[in-house]
Amino acid sequence: MTELDFVLFTVYLLCITYVLNQIVDSFNDEFKIQLDDDDLKQQLADHNLTEILACQLQI
């Protein structure tokens, strides 16, 4: 393996790593979970679970 082959192989691996990282980042943007606190409280009240279950989320 010559020095040029090593440099080309390194650049190739860096490009592949960059592309895979961009793919993972794009999936992170597609999935976003938001909690509707009022809806959760209403559902807990509908099922009589308000006194049994208490949720506190601080994000």
XYZ file of C-alpha atoms in Angstrom:
59
model
C 0.000 0.000 0.000
C 1.546 3.265 -1.061
C 1.246 6.570 0.748
C -1.290 7.808 -1.789
C -3.450 4.744 -1.187
C -3.380 5.398 2.540
C -4.399 9.042 2.055
C -7.211 8.104 -0.327
C -8.449 5.402 2.028
C -8.446 7.861 4.937
C -10.375 10.461 2.931
C -12.835 7.771 1.845
C -13.462 6.699 5.456
C -13.941 10.301 6.534
C -16.491 10.854 3.772
C -18.390 7.693 4.692
C -18.408 8.709 8.363
C -19.677 12.178 7.484
C -22.492 10.814 5.313
C -23.592 8.323 7.971
C -23.541 11.047 10.597
C -25.740 13.254 8.401
C -28.202 10.378 7.966
C -28.464 9.887 11.726
C -28.919 13.625 12.286
C -31.695 13.791 9.706
C -33.621 11.082 11.558
C -33.326 13.043 14.794
C -35.171 15.949 13.167
C -38.055 13.759 12.008
C -39.057 12.392 15.401
C -40.109 14.923 17.967
C -42.244 14.043 20.961
C -44.141 16.752 22.768
C -46.246 16.173 25.837
C -49.535 18.039 26.123
C -49.791 18.517 29.876
C -53.453 19.550 29.866
C -54.457 16.530 27.778
C -52.531 14.201 30.098
C -54.273 15.635 33.152
C -57.654 15.247 31.431
C -56.972 11.613 30.548
C -55.832 10.869 34.095
C -59.022 12.455 35.409
C -61.151 10.463 32.926
C -59.656 7.196 34.188
C -59.723 8.229 37.869
C -55.949 8.044 38.134
C -55.238 11.624 39.170
C -54.772 10.790 42.847
C -52.884 7.553 42.193
C -50.434 8.782 39.583
C -48.565 12.063 39.729
C -46.271 13.096 36.872
C -43.727 15.864 36.919
C -41.615 16.469 33.846
C -39.115 19.272 33.623
C -37.341 19.562 30.334
